[in-house]
PDB file of C-alpha atoms in Angstrom:
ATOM      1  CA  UNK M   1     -12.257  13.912  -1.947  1.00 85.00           C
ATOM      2  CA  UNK M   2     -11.007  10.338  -1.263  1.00 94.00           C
ATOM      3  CA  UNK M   3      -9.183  10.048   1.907  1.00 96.00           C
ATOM      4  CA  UNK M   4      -6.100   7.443   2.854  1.00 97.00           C
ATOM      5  CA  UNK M   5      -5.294   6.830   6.073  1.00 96.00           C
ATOM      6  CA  UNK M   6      -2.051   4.124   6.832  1.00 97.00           C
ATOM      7  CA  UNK M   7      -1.205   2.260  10.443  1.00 97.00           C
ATOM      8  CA  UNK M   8       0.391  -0.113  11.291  1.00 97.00           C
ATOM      9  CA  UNK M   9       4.183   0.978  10.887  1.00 97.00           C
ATOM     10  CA  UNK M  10       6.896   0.574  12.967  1.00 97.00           C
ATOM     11  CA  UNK M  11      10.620  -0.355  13.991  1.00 98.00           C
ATOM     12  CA  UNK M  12      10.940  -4.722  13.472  1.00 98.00           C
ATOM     13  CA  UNK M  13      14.004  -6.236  13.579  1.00 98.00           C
ATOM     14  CA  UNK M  14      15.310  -8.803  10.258  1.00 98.00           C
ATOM     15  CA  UNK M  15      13.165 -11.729  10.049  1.00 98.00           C
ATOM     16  CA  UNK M  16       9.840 -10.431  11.670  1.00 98.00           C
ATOM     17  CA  UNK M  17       6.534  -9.608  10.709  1.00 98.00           C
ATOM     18  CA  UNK M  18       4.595  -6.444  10.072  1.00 98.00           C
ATOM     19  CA  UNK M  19       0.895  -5.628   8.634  1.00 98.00           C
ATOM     20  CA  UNK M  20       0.172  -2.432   7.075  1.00 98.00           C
ATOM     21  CA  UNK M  21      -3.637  -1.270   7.244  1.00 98.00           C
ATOM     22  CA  UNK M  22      -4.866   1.467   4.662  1.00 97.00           C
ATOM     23  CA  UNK M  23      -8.229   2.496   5.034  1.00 96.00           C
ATOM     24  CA  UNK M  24     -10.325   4.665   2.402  1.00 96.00           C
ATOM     25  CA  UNK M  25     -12.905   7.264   3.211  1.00 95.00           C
ATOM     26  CA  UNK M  26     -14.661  10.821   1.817  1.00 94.00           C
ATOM     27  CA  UNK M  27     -16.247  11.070  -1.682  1.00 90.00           C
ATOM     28  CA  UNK M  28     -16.119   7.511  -3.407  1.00 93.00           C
ATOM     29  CA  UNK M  29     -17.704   6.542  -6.234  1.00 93.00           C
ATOM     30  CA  UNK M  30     -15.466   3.566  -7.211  1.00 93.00           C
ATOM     31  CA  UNK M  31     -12.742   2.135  -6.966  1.00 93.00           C
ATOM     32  CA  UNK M  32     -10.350   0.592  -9.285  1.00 93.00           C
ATOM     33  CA  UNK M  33      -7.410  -0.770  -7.714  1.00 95.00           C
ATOM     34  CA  UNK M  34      -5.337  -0.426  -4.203  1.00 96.00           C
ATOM     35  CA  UNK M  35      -2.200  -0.799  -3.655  1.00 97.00           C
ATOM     36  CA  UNK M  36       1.116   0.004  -1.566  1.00 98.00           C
ATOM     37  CA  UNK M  37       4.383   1.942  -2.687  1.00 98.00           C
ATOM     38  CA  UNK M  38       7.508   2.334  -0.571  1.00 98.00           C
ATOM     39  CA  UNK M  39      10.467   5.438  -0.765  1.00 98.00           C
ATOM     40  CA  UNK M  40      13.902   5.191   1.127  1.00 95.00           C
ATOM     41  CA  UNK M  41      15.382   8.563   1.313  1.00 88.00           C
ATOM     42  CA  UNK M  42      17.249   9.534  -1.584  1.00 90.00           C
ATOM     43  CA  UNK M  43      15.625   7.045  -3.477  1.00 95.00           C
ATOM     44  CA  UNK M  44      12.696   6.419  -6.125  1.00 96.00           C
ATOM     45  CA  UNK M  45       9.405   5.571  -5.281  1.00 97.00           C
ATOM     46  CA  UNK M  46       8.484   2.296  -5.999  1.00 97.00           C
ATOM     47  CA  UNK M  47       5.523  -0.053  -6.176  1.00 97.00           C
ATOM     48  CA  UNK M  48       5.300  -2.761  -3.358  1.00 98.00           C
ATOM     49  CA  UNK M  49       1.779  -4.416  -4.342  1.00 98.00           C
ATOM     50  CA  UNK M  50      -1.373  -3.827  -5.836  1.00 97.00           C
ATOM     51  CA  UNK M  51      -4.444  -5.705  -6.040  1.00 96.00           C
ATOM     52  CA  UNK M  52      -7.222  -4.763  -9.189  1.00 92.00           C
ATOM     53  CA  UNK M  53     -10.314  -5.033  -9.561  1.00 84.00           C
ATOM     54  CA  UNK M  54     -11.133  -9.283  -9.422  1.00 83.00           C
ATOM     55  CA  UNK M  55      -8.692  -9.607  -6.948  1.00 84.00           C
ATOM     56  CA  UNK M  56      -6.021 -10.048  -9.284  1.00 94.00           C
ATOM     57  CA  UNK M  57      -2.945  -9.165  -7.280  1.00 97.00           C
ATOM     58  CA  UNK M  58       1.302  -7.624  -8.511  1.00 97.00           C
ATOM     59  CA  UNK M  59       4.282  -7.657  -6.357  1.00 98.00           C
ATOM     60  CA  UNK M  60       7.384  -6.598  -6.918  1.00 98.00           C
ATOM     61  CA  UNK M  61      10.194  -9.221  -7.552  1.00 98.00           C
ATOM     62  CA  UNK M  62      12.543  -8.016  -4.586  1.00 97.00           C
ATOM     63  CA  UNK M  63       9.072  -8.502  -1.798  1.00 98.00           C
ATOM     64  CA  UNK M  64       7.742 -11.833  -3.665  1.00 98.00           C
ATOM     65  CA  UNK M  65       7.220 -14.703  -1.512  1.00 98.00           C
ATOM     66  CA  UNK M  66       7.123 -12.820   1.876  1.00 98.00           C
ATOM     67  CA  UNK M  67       4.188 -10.140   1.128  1.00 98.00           C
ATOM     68  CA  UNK M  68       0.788 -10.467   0.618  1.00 98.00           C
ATOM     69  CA  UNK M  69      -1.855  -7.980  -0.072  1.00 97.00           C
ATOM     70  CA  UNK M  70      -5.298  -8.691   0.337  1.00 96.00           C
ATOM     71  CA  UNK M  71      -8.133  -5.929   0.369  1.00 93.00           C
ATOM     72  CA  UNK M  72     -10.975  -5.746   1.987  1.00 91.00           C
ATOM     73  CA  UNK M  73     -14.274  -4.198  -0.937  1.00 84.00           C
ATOM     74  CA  UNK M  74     -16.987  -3.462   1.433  1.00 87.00           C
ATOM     75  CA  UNK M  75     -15.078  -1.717   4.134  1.00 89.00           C
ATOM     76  CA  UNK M  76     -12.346  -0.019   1.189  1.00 93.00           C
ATOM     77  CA  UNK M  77      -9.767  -1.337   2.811  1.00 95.00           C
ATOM     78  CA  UNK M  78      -6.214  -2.824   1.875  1.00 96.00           C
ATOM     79  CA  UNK M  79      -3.758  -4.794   3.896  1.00 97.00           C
ATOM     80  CA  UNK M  80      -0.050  -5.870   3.394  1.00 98.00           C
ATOM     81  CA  UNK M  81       1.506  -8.643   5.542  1.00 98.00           C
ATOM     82  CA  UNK M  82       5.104  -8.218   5.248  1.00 98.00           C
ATOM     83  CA  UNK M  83       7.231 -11.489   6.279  1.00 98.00           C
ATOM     84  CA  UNK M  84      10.824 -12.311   6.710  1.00 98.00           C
ATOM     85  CA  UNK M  85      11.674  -8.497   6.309  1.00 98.00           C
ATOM     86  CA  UNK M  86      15.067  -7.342   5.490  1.00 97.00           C
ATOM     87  CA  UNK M  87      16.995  -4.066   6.762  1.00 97.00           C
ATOM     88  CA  UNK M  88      16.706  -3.078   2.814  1.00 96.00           C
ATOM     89  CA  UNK M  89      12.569  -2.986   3.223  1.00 97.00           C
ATOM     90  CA  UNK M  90      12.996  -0.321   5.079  1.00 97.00           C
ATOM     91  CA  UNK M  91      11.364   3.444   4.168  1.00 98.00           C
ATOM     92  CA  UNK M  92       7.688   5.260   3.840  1.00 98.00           C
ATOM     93  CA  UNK M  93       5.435   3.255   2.768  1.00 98.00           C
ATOM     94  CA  UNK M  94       2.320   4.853   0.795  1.00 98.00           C
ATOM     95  CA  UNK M  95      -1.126   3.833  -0.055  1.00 98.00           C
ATOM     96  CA  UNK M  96      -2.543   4.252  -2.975  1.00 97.00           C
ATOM     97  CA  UNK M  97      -6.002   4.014  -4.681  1.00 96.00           C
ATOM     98  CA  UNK M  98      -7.075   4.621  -8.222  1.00 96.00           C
ATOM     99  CA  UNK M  99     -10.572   5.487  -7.856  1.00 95.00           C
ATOM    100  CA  UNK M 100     -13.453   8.146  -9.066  1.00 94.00           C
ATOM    101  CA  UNK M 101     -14.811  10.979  -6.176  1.00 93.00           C
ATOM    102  CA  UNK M 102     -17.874  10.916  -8.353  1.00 92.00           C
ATOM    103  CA  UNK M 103     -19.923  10.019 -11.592  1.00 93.00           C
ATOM    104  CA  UNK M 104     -18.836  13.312 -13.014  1.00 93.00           C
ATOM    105  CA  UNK M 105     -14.942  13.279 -12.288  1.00 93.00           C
ATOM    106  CA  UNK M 106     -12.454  11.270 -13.410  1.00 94.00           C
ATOM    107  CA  UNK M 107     -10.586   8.389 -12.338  1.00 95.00           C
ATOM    108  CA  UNK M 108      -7.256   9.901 -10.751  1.00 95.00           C
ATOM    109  CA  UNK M 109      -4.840   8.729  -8.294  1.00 97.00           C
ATOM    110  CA  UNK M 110      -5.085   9.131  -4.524  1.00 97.00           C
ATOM    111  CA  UNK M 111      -1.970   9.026  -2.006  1.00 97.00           C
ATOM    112  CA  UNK M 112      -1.663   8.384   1.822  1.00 98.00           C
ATOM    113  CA  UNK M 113       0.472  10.585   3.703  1.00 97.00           C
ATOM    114  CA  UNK M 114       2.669   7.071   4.547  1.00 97.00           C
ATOM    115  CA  UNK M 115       3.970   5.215   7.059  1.00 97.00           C
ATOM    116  CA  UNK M 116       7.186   4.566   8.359  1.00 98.00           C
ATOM    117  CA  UNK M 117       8.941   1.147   8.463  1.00 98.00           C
ATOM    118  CA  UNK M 118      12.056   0.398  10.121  1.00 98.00           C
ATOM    119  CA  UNK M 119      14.033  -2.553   9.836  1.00 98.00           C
ATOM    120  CA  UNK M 120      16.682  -2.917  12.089  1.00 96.00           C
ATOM    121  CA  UNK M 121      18.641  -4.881  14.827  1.00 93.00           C
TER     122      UNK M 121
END
């Protein structure tokens, strides 16, 4: 299996910083792309930032400008500075990889169990 493993979350108050760390680990092959996803409660998941393969990198409208994503290829790792936050960035954040377990399976979808982050006064 592929393994994701998040850190880095926390309680910041509006304007601050943050950096979320995801880490991969288990059965890879390859990997495709990483990226990050976020869920408030009662809300729909949604995608944050991902980075493919080349380094070409997406961010969603309402985080561009103040988060960047960079990844890390030879130690499968992904990061996400998050800048001038706002009390609406707040919820779980999830890692997520597309990536093969091996030359025989398929390319599927892996998910982090998530972080929390809490933006607040």
């Amino acid at each position: 299996q592929v393994r994701l493993v998040e850190s880095g979350g926390g309680l910041v108050r509006p304007g601050g910083s943050l950096t979320l760390s995801c880490a991969a680990s288990g059965n890879i092959f390859s990997i495709s792309t990483m990226g990050w996803y976020r869920q408030a409660p009662g809300q729909q998941r949604e995608l944050v930032a991902t980075v493919f393969s080349g380094d070409n990198t997406k961010y969603a409208d309402s985080v561009t400008g103040r988060f960047t994503i960079s990844r890390d290829n030879a130690k499968n790792t992904v990061h996400l500075q998050m800048n001038s936050l706002k009390p609406e960035d707040t919820g779980v954040y999830y890692c997520k990889t597309v990536a093969r377990a091996g030359p025989t399976i398929s390319t599927m979808a892996y998910w982090g169990q998530g972080t929390q982050v809490t933006v607040s006064s």
